[in-house]
Short mmCIF file of C-alpha atoms (C1' of nucleotides) in Angstrom, two decimals:
data_model
loop_
_atom_site.label_atom_id
_atom_site.label_comp_id
_atom_site.label_asym_id
_atom_site.label_seq_id
_atom_site.Cartn_x
_atom_site.Cartn_y
_atom_site.Cartn_z
CA MET T 1 8.78 35.53 -27.33
CA PRO T 2 11.43 35.77 -24.58
CA SER T 3 12.74 39.25 -23.86
CA SER T 4 11.34 41.21 -26.79
CA ARG T 5 11.91 44.70 -25.40
CA PRO T 6 13.12 45.67 -21.96
CA LEU T 7 10.13 46.22 -19.67
CA ARG T 8 8.79 49.69 -19.26
CA ALA T 9 9.90 51.29 -15.98
CA ASP T 10 6.53 51.14 -14.25
CA ALA T 11 6.04 47.58 -15.40
CA ARG T 12 9.32 46.44 -13.93
CA ARG T 13 8.48 48.23 -10.71
CA ASN T 14 5.11 46.53 -10.45
CA ARG T 15 6.56 43.15 -11.27
CA GLU T 16 9.05 43.51 -8.43
CA ALA T 17 6.36 44.69 -6.07
CA LEU T 18 4.25 41.67 -6.93
CA LEU T 19 7.08 39.22 -6.44
CA SER T 20 7.99 40.81 -3.18
CA ALA T 21 4.42 40.78 -1.92
CA ALA T 22 4.07 37.17 -2.98
CA ARG T 23 7.34 36.20 -1.36
CA GLN T 24 6.28 37.79 1.87
CA ALA T 25 2.98 35.96 1.83
CA PHE T 26 4.23 32.56 0.72
CA LEU T 27 7.47 32.32 2.64
CA GLY T 28 5.63 33.65 5.65
CA GLY T 29 3.62 30.48 5.55
CA ASP T 30 0.33 31.61 4.11
CA THR T 31 0.46 29.48 1.02
CA ASP T 32 -3.07 30.06 -0.04
CA THR T 33 -3.17 33.81 -0.04
CA HIS T 34 -5.70 35.06 -2.61
CA VAL T 35 -4.41 36.68 -5.76
CA GLU T 36 -6.49 39.72 -4.90
CA ASP T 37 -4.64 40.11 -1.64
CA ILE T 38 -1.26 39.77 -3.23
CA ALA T 39 -2.19 42.31 -5.86
CA ARG T 40 -3.58 44.70 -3.29
CA SER T 41 -0.57 44.52 -1.05
CA ALA T 42 1.64 45.16 -4.07
CA GLY T 43 -0.50 48.22 -4.75
CA VAL T 44 -1.79 47.05 -8.11
CA ALA T 45 -4.95 45.48 -9.51
CA VAL T 46 -5.39 41.80 -10.32
CA GLY T 47 -5.29 42.55 -14.02
CA THR T 48 -1.74 43.71 -13.57
CA LEU T 49 -0.81 40.60 -11.70
CA TYR T 50 -2.12 38.55 -14.58
CA ARG T 51 -0.25 40.67 -17.07
CA HIS T 52 2.97 39.57 -15.43
CA PHE T 53 2.15 36.02 -14.41
CA GLU T 54 0.22 33.52 -16.48
CA THR T 55 -1.54 32.02 -13.47
CA ARG T 56 -1.38 32.08 -9.71
CA GLU T 57 0.81 28.99 -9.81
CA ALA T 58 3.27 30.67 -12.13
CA LEU T 59 3.76 33.38 -9.55
CA VAL T 60 4.29 30.82 -6.82
CA GLU T 61 6.82 29.05 -8.94
CA GLU T 62 8.76 32.22 -9.63
CA VAL T 63 9.03 32.97 -5.94
CA TYR T 64 10.15 29.49 -5.04
CA ARG T 65 12.57 29.13 -7.89
CA LYS T 66 14.67 31.93 -6.50
CA GLU T 67 14.87 30.27 -3.11
CA VAL T 68 15.82 26.98 -4.67
CA ASP T 69 18.46 28.59 -6.81
CA ASP T 70 20.12 29.94 -3.70
CA LEU T 71 20.10 26.56 -2.11
CA CYS T 72 21.57 24.94 -5.20
CA THR T 73 24.72 26.98 -5.10
CA ALA T 74 25.62 25.35 -1.81
CA PRO T 75 26.84 21.92 -3.00
CA ASP T 76 29.77 23.34 -4.95
CA ASP T 77 31.01 25.29 -1.95
CA LEU T 78 30.51 22.33 0.33
CA LEU T 79 32.42 20.04 -1.99
CA ASN T 80 35.32 22.45 -1.96
CA ARG T 81 35.47 22.54 1.80
CA HIS T 82 34.62 18.99 2.83
CA ALA T 83 34.94 15.33 1.96
CA PRO T 84 32.07 14.28 -0.33
CA ASP T 85 30.07 12.34 2.24
CA GLU T 86 30.39 15.16 4.71
CA ALA T 87 29.34 17.63 2.03
CA LEU T 88 26.31 15.50 1.34
CA ARG T 89 25.45 15.33 5.00
CA ARG T 90 25.73 19.06 5.38
CA PHE T 91 23.65 19.74 2.35
CA LEU T 92 20.81 17.57 3.54
CA LEU T 93 20.87 19.26 6.91
CA LEU T 94 20.95 22.60 5.15
CA LEU T 95 17.72 21.63 3.43
CA VAL T 96 16.17 20.88 6.77
CA ASP T 97 17.31 24.17 8.19
CA HIS T 98 15.97 26.05 5.21
CA ALA T 99 12.68 24.35 5.72
CA ALA T 100 13.01 25.43 9.31
CA VAL T 101 13.29 29.10 8.50
CA GLY T 102 9.58 29.28 8.07
CA ARG T 103 6.84 27.07 6.90
CA GLY T 104 6.96 28.75 3.55
CA MET T 105 10.18 27.31 2.27
CA SER T 106 9.14 23.94 3.51
CA VAL T 107 6.01 24.15 1.44
CA ALA T 108 8.15 25.09 -1.52
CA LEU T 109 10.50 22.18 -1.08
CA GLU T 110 7.64 19.85 -0.58
CA SER T 111 5.92 20.98 -3.74
CA ILE T 112 9.12 20.56 -5.60
CA MET T 113 10.05 17.19 -4.25
CA ALA T 114 6.76 15.53 -3.79
CA THR T 115 4.86 16.37 -6.93
CA ASP T 116 5.21 16.08 -10.63
CA SER T 117 3.66 19.46 -11.22
CA PRO T 118 5.29 20.78 -14.38
CA VAL T 119 5.23 24.14 -12.65
CA PHE T 120 8.19 23.01 -10.60
CA ASP T 121 10.03 21.09 -13.29
CA ASP T 122 12.74 23.62 -13.40
CA ALA T 123 13.34 23.78 -9.68
CA ARG T 124 13.15 20.02 -9.45
CA THR T 125 15.78 19.64 -12.12
CA ARG T 126 18.12 22.02 -10.37
CA MET T 127 17.79 20.25 -7.07
CA GLY T 128 18.24 16.89 -8.73
CA ASP T 129 21.41 18.09 -10.37
CA ALA T 130 22.75 19.49 -7.14
CA LEU T 131 22.24 16.16 -5.41
CA THR T 132 23.74 14.29 -8.32
CA ARG T 133 26.93 16.30 -8.01
CA LEU T 134 27.15 15.41 -4.34
CA LEU T 135 26.43 11.75 -4.88
CA ASP T 136 28.87 11.45 -7.75
CA ALA T 137 31.63 12.98 -5.71
CA GLY T 138 30.86 10.60 -2.89
CA SER T 139 30.80 7.49 -4.98
CA ALA T 140 33.97 8.53 -6.78
CA ALA T 141 35.58 8.76 -3.37
CA GLY T 142 34.14 5.37 -2.48
CA THR T 143 32.27 6.58 0.57
CA VAL T 144 28.81 6.68 -0.90
CA ARG T 145 26.95 3.93 -2.69
CA ASP T 146 26.69 4.46 -6.39
CA ASP T 147 23.28 3.05 -7.19
CA VAL T 148 21.16 6.00 -6.14
CA SER T 149 20.56 8.93 -8.46
CA GLY T 150 20.09 12.57 -7.54
CA PRO T 151 16.44 12.68 -8.58
CA THR T 152 15.75 9.52 -6.63
CA LEU T 153 17.31 10.95 -3.51
CA LEU T 154 15.28 14.08 -4.06
CA ARG T 155 12.14 12.00 -4.01
CA ALA T 156 13.28 10.25 -0.88
CA LEU T 157 13.60 13.61 0.81
CA GLY T 158 10.06 14.59 -0.02
CA GLY T 159 8.72 13.42 3.28
CA VAL T 160 11.23 15.39 5.28
CA CYS T 161 9.90 18.63 3.99
CA ALA T 162 6.32 17.87 4.76
CA LEU T 163 6.86 18.04 8.46
CA ARG T 164 6.54 21.73 9.18
CA ALA T 165 4.37 22.64 12.08
CA THR T 166 4.22 19.27 13.71
CA GLU T 167 5.28 19.24 17.30
CA GLY T 168 8.96 18.45 17.40
CA TRP T 169 9.25 18.34 13.65
CA LEU T 170 12.78 19.67 13.47
CA ASP T 171 14.18 16.73 15.38
CA GLU T 172 12.12 14.37 13.33
CA ALA T 173 13.39 15.92 10.12
CA ARG T 174 16.99 15.57 11.22
CA GLN T 175 16.40 12.01 12.20
CA ILE T 176 14.96 11.10 8.81
CA THR T 177 17.84 12.81 7.12
CA THR T 178 20.25 10.77 9.17
CA LEU T 179 18.36 7.63 8.35
CA ILE T 180 18.69 8.30 4.67
CA LEU T 181 22.34 9.15 4.99
CA ASP T 182 23.00 5.90 6.77
CA GLY T 183 21.33 4.07 3.96
CA LEU T 184 23.46 5.91 1.47
CA ARG T 185 26.75 5.12 3.10
CA HIS T 186 28.94 2.82 1.18
CA GLY T 187 29.14 -0.50 2.93
CA ALA T 188 25.74 -0.25 4.54
CA PRO T 189 24.28 -3.72 4.88
CA ARG T 190 22.08 -4.09 1.83
CA ALA T 191 18.51 -5.22 2.03
CA GLY T 192 18.02 -8.64 0.55
CA MET K 1 -24.00 13.26 18.00
CA PRO K 2 -22.39 9.94 17.03
CA SER K 3 -24.75 7.12 16.14
CA SER K 4 -28.06 8.52 17.42
CA ARG K 5 -30.42 6.20 15.59
CA PRO K 6 -29.60 3.60 12.96
CA LEU K 7 -29.79 5.20 9.50
CA ARG K 8 -33.00 4.92 7.60
CA ALA K 9 -32.86 2.26 4.90
CA ASP K 10 -32.77 4.64 1.94
CA ALA K 11 -30.17 6.76 3.66
CA ARG K 12 -27.85 3.84 4.23
CA ARG K 13 -28.31 2.79 0.63
CA ASN K 14 -27.44 6.23 -0.66
CA ARG K 15 -24.47 6.52 1.62
CA GLU K 16 -23.08 3.26 0.28
CA ALA K 17 -23.76 4.33 -3.30
CA LEU K 18 -21.91 7.57 -2.70
CA LEU K 19 -18.91 5.88 -1.14
CA SER K 20 -18.79 3.37 -3.91
CA ALA K 21 -19.02 6.02 -6.60
CA ALA K 22 -16.35 8.05 -4.86
CA ARG K 23 -14.09 5.04 -4.46
CA GLN K 24 -14.41 4.23 -8.11
CA ALA K 25 -13.53 7.79 -9.08
CA PHE K 26 -10.72 8.37 -6.62
CA LEU K 27 -8.99 5.03 -6.69
CA GLY K 28 -9.32 5.07 -10.44
CA GLY K 29 -7.00 8.02 -10.40
CA ASP K 30 -9.31 10.92 -11.00
CA THR K 31 -8.68 12.64 -7.72
CA ASP K 32 -10.40 15.84 -8.61
CA THR K 33 -13.74 14.51 -9.72
CA HIS K 34 -16.46 17.09 -9.05
CA VAL K 35 -18.92 16.46 -6.26
CA GLU K 36 -21.72 16.83 -8.78
CA ASP K 37 -20.33 13.96 -10.80
CA ILE K 38 -19.93 11.73 -7.80
CA ALA K 39 -23.46 12.49 -6.72
CA ARG K 40 -24.82 11.90 -10.19
CA SER K 41 -23.08 8.59 -10.65
CA ALA K 42 -24.41 7.51 -7.26
CA GLY K 43 -27.86 8.41 -8.56
CA VAL K 44 -28.35 11.11 -5.97
CA ALA K 45 -28.34 14.92 -5.77
CA VAL K 46 -25.56 16.99 -4.27
CA GLY K 47 -27.72 17.88 -1.32
CA THR K 48 -27.77 14.24 -0.38
CA LEU K 49 -24.04 13.97 -0.68
CA TYR K 50 -23.68 16.85 1.72
CA ARG K 51 -26.15 15.30 4.10
CA HIS K 52 -23.78 12.38 4.47
CA PHE K 53 -20.43 14.07 4.23
CA GLU K 54 -19.53 17.38 5.79
CA THR K 55 -17.35 18.43 2.86
CA ARG K 56 -15.83 16.96 -0.25
CA GLU K 57 -12.66 16.27 1.72
CA ALA K 58 -14.54 14.30 4.31
CA LEU K 59 -15.78 12.00 1.59
CA VAL K 60 -12.27 11.56 0.25
CA GLU K 61 -11.04 10.76 3.69
CA GLU K 62 -13.69 8.14 4.26
CA VAL K 63 -12.76 6.37 1.04
CA TYR K 64 -9.09 6.38 1.80
CA ARG K 65 -9.46 5.38 5.39
CA LYS K 66 -10.88 2.07 4.34
CA GLU K 67 -7.99 1.35 2.04
CA VAL K 68 -5.54 2.25 4.74
CA ASP K 69 -7.31 0.05 7.23
CA ASP K 70 -6.87 -2.89 4.91
CA LEU K 71 -3.23 -2.18 4.55
CA CYS K 72 -2.80 -1.89 8.28
CA THR K 73 -3.91 -5.42 8.95
CA ALA K 74 -0.90 -6.67 7.00
CA PRO K 75 1.85 -6.15 9.59
CA ASP K 76 0.36 -8.60 12.06
CA ASP K 77 0.17 -11.32 9.44
CA LEU K 78 3.63 -10.57 8.22
CA LEU K 79 5.06 -10.69 11.72
CA ASN K 80 3.53 -14.11 12.20
CA ARG K 81 5.09 -15.46 9.06
CA HIS K 82 8.49 -13.77 8.92
CA ALA K 83 11.39 -12.48 10.93
CA PRO K 84 10.76 -8.87 11.96
CA ASP K 85 13.16 -7.24 9.53
CA GLU K 86 11.80 -9.31 6.69
CA ALA K 87 8.28 -8.41 7.73
CA LEU K 88 9.23 -4.76 7.67
CA ARG K 89 10.79 -5.13 4.25
CA ARG K 90 7.71 -6.82 2.90
CA PHE K 91 5.40 -4.26 4.35
CA LEU K 92 7.24 -1.36 2.80
CA LEU K 93 7.20 -3.09 -0.55
CA LEU K 94 3.53 -3.78 -0.07
CA LEU K 95 2.98 -0.07 0.28
CA VAL K 96 4.76 0.54 -2.97
CA ASP K 97 2.72 -2.10 -4.70
CA HIS K 98 -0.49 -0.68 -3.35
CA ALA K 99 0.53 2.66 -4.71
CA ALA K 100 1.18 0.80 -7.93
CA VAL K 101 -2.34 -0.49 -8.28
CA GLY K 102 -3.46 2.86 -9.53
CA ARG K 103 -2.62 6.45 -9.01
CA GLY K 104 -5.52 6.73 -6.64
CA MET K 105 -4.07 4.85 -3.73
CA SER K 106 -0.82 6.58 -4.24
CA VAL K 107 -2.52 9.90 -3.91
CA ALA K 108 -4.15 8.65 -0.75
CA LEU K 109 -0.92 7.49 0.78
CA GLU K 110 0.77 10.67 -0.18
CA SER K 111 -1.91 12.78 1.41
CA ILE K 112 -1.69 10.71 4.50
CA MET K 113 2.05 10.66 4.81
CA ALA K 114 3.05 13.98 3.48
CA THR K 115 0.61 16.37 5.04
CA ASP K 116 -0.65 17.37 8.41
CA SER K 117 -4.18 17.73 7.20
CA PRO K 118 -6.39 16.87 10.14
CA VAL K 119 -8.60 15.15 7.62
CA PHE K 120 -6.15 12.30 7.55
CA ASP K 121 -5.22 12.26 11.22
CA ASP K 122 -6.94 9.02 11.74
CA ALA K 123 -5.39 7.20 8.82
CA ARG K 124 -2.02 8.63 9.70
CA THR K 125 -2.27 7.34 13.22
CA ARG K 126 -3.14 3.86 12.05
CA MET K 127 -0.26 3.71 9.65
CA GLY K 128 2.10 5.05 12.27
CA ASP K 129 0.97 2.36 14.68
CA ALA K 130 1.39 -0.35 12.09
CA LEU K 131 4.94 0.73 11.44
CA THR K 132 5.65 1.00 15.13
CA ARG K 133 4.66 -2.61 15.61
CA LEU K 134 7.06 -3.68 12.91
CA LEU K 135 9.90 -1.55 14.19
CA ASP K 136 9.42 -2.68 17.75
CA ALA K 137 9.50 -6.30 16.75
CA GLY K 138 12.66 -5.67 14.76
CA SER K 139 14.49 -3.85 17.48
CA ALA K 140 13.44 -6.45 20.05
CA ALA K 141 15.02 -9.03 17.78
CA GLY K 142 18.08 -6.83 17.47
CA THR K 143 17.95 -6.59 13.70
CA VAL K 144 16.54 -3.10 13.40
CA ARG K 145 17.81 0.06 15.00
CA ASP K 146 15.71 1.27 17.86
CA ASP K 147 15.93 5.01 17.50
CA VAL K 148 13.36 5.50 14.76
CA SER K 149 9.67 5.74 15.54
CA GLY K 150 6.75 4.59 13.44
CA PRO K 151 5.48 8.07 12.68
CA THR K 152 8.96 9.16 11.72
CA LEU K 153 9.33 6.30 9.32
CA LEU K 154 5.93 7.14 7.92
CA ARG K 155 7.18 10.61 7.19
CA ALA K 156 10.27 9.25 5.57
CA LEU K 157 8.11 7.23 3.22
CA GLY K 158 6.17 10.25 2.09
CA GLY K 159 8.34 10.80 -0.93
CA VAL K 160 7.94 7.26 -2.14
CA CYS K 161 4.27 7.70 -2.64
CA ALA K 162 4.54 10.89 -4.57
CA LEU K 163 6.09 9.22 -7.55
CA ARG K 164 3.07 7.94 -9.43
CA ALA K 165 3.07 8.60 -13.11
CA THR K 166 6.69 9.43 -13.49
CA GLU K 167 8.50 7.39 -16.06
CA GLY K 168 10.01 4.39 -14.30
CA TRP K 169 8.53 5.36 -10.98
CA LEU K 170 8.01 1.83 -9.74
CA ASP K 171 11.71 1.06 -9.84
CA GLU K 172 12.47 4.36 -8.24
CA ALA K 173 9.99 3.70 -5.47
CA ARG K 174 11.50 0.30 -4.74
CA GLN K 175 14.93 1.79 -4.70
CA ILE K 176 14.00 4.43 -2.18
CA THR K 177 12.36 1.82 -0.03
CA THR K 178 15.53 -0.21 -0.09
CA LEU K 179 17.54 2.83 0.77
CA ILE K 180 15.45 3.46 3.82
CA LEU K 181 15.57 -0.16 4.86
CA ASP K 182 19.32 -0.13 4.65
CA GLY K 183 19.41 2.88 6.88
CA LEU K 184 17.16 1.11 9.35
CA ARG K 185 19.21 -2.03 9.62
CA HIS K 186 20.83 -2.51 12.92
CA GLY K 187 24.56 -2.05 12.60
CA ALA K 188 24.33 0.32 9.68
CA PRO K 189 27.24 2.75 9.80
CA ARG K 190 25.82 5.79 11.56
CA ALA K 191 26.18 9.26 10.17
CA GLY K 192 28.53 11.30 12.31
"C1'" DC B 1 4.91 68.07 -26.98
"C1'" DC B 2 2.50 64.18 -29.19
"C1'" DA B 3 1.49 59.71 -30.89
"C1'" DT B 4 1.15 55.38 -29.67
"C1'" DA B 5 2.08 51.12 -27.97
"C1'" DA B 6 2.84 49.20 -23.46
"C1'" DG B 7 0.74 48.86 -19.25
"C1'" DG B 8 -3.02 49.17 -15.76
"C1'" DT B 9 -7.78 48.72 -14.10
"C1'" DG B 10 -11.60 46.29 -11.97
"C1'" DA B 11 -16.18 44.88 -12.92
"C1'" DG B 12 -17.69 40.76 -14.83
"C1'" DT B 13 -17.37 35.72 -16.08
"C1'" DC B 14 -16.66 31.02 -15.01
"C1'" DT B 15 -16.02 26.93 -12.43
"C1'" DG B 16 -16.97 24.37 -8.69
"C1'" DA B 17 -18.08 23.76 -3.70
"C1'" DT B 18 -21.59 24.48 -0.25
"C1'" DT B 19 -26.21 25.91 1.58
"C1'" DC B 20 -31.16 26.05 2.25
"C1'" DC B 21 -35.68 25.18 2.19
"C1'" DG B 22 -39.71 23.12 0.03
"C1'" DT B 23 -40.96 18.31 -1.19
"C1'" DT B 24 -40.91 13.33 -0.65
"C1'" DT B 25 -40.55 9.07 1.91
"C1'" DA B 26 -39.63 5.46 5.44
"C1'" DC B 27 -41.55 3.55 9.22
"C1'" DG B 28 -43.54 3.33 14.07
"C1'" DT B 29 -48.26 3.72 15.78
"C1'" DG B 30 -53.28 3.13 16.44
"C1'" DC O 1 -53.82 -0.42 6.55
"C1'" DA O 2 -53.97 4.57 6.84
"C1'" DC O 3 -51.47 8.54 9.05
"C1'" DG O 4 -48.24 11.66 11.26
"C1'" DT O 5 -43.86 12.97 11.48
"C1'" DA O 6 -39.06 13.02 11.64
"C1'" DA O 7 -35.65 11.84 8.44
"C1'" DA O 8 -34.02 12.23 3.73
"C1'" DC O 9 -33.87 14.13 -0.67
"C1'" DG O 10 -33.54 17.48 -4.61
"C1'" DG O 11 -31.69 21.04 -6.92
"C1'" DA O 12 -31.87 25.98 -7.62
"C1'" DA O 13 -29.48 29.63 -5.37
"C1'" DT O 14 -25.39 31.37 -3.17
"C1'" DC O 15 -20.59 31.91 -2.38
"C1'" DA O 16 -15.69 31.79 -3.27
"C1'" DG O 17 -11.90 32.52 -5.75
"C1'" DA O 18 -9.23 32.31 -10.07
"C1'" DC O 19 -9.11 34.42 -14.40
"C1'" DT O 20 -10.62 37.69 -18.59
"C1'" DC O 21 -11.51 41.70 -21.34
"C1'" DA O 22 -12.94 46.16 -23.08
"C1'" DC O 23 -11.50 50.47 -21.97
"C1'" DC O 24 -8.58 53.95 -19.71
"C1'" DT O 25 -3.72 55.81 -18.43
"C1'" DT O 26 1.06 56.79 -19.05
"C1'" DA O 27 5.97 56.02 -20.41
"C1'" DT O 28 8.88 57.06 -23.93
"C1'" DG O 29 11.20 58.01 -28.32
"C1'" DG O 30 11.00 61.08 -32.07
#
DNA sequence: CCATAAGGTGAGTCTGATTCCGTTTACGTG
DNA sequence: CACGTAAACGGAATCAGACTCACCTTATGG
């Protein structure tokens, strides 16, 4: 089923056009753009959209996965350049800033972190792994507590990414991030 | 517009029936029950449902608001019985347990905490206030840091309530709660 | 060039929320 | 206890938006 033949030239072109139109719509913040509109602005008919993407959600997922993939390359770089707890701190703030770029990415992150939708399984796994790498490095260095897993931390961050568009949300997001980091620090006073 | 005349007897009866049918459906976990089904199981036609509730969402909100109101009476009791930081701890765990009762409440809390939907403005405000009371008491007693607001904490908890149905989610939820509490403790090492 | 399979089209279907108006009913009044 | 009337109700009709399918168009490899 996967990759039978290479796509025909026009098909590949249309697929790209669709993804690009969808990216523009979704990352621009308009998360509930109609499929018809996406198809139209890609210069194709809905039938074509559905030839390339199983459902509307599948298209959404494809767009967001690429964004998440980008983000997930960051931890390795950060770990090379910084102490583990600092790398962790920077990564979390990076998430916030990405969410800040536009409402769109925030919606993506939220969907990924705050739902169980199988549509985002893949992205969720990648993010979880990225966080796990950071946490492991930190606890190996003794600066981060070792009883929190990547996926759990991912869940904890869910709320941060739901803030878009509130007055003063960026500050609030940073504050929550800090709060979580403080809780993660090795030697934090533990709740009874 | 608000409270012109008292509702006619049959109207009040139907309204109650609708709310009760909706509560049963939503809190039972089936968050996307069709309006037709709710109306039917309340023994009423859709037209009647729409006479009482502007939209489907409005009905959802009404159901959830009541649950949230219940929950929001807890902090005062807890503050009477326990030291502020303990009261805070218990309240957060109470949230988790409420989410545990069934997926329904979890969905409610998630919607409330993790979105900006004006539909939940009211519930969100109440929860924010409840948390503020707890935080204020804690920081007055010097056991809780004073730079986190109720609404911010509410946001931070958003992820916790999105866990329902995952394998082992209850443990994960408790762990995240603990993590946040640790970050809140006065004297926690602060992130740089 | 042609055959033909891959790809595209868009009107039509389906599902579910919301509306609208004719009918029924509660209840204050004489 | 009728009766009039505003308030409620019912439910078929409408609307919205995702998704399908039977038929047409076009790359492409031989």
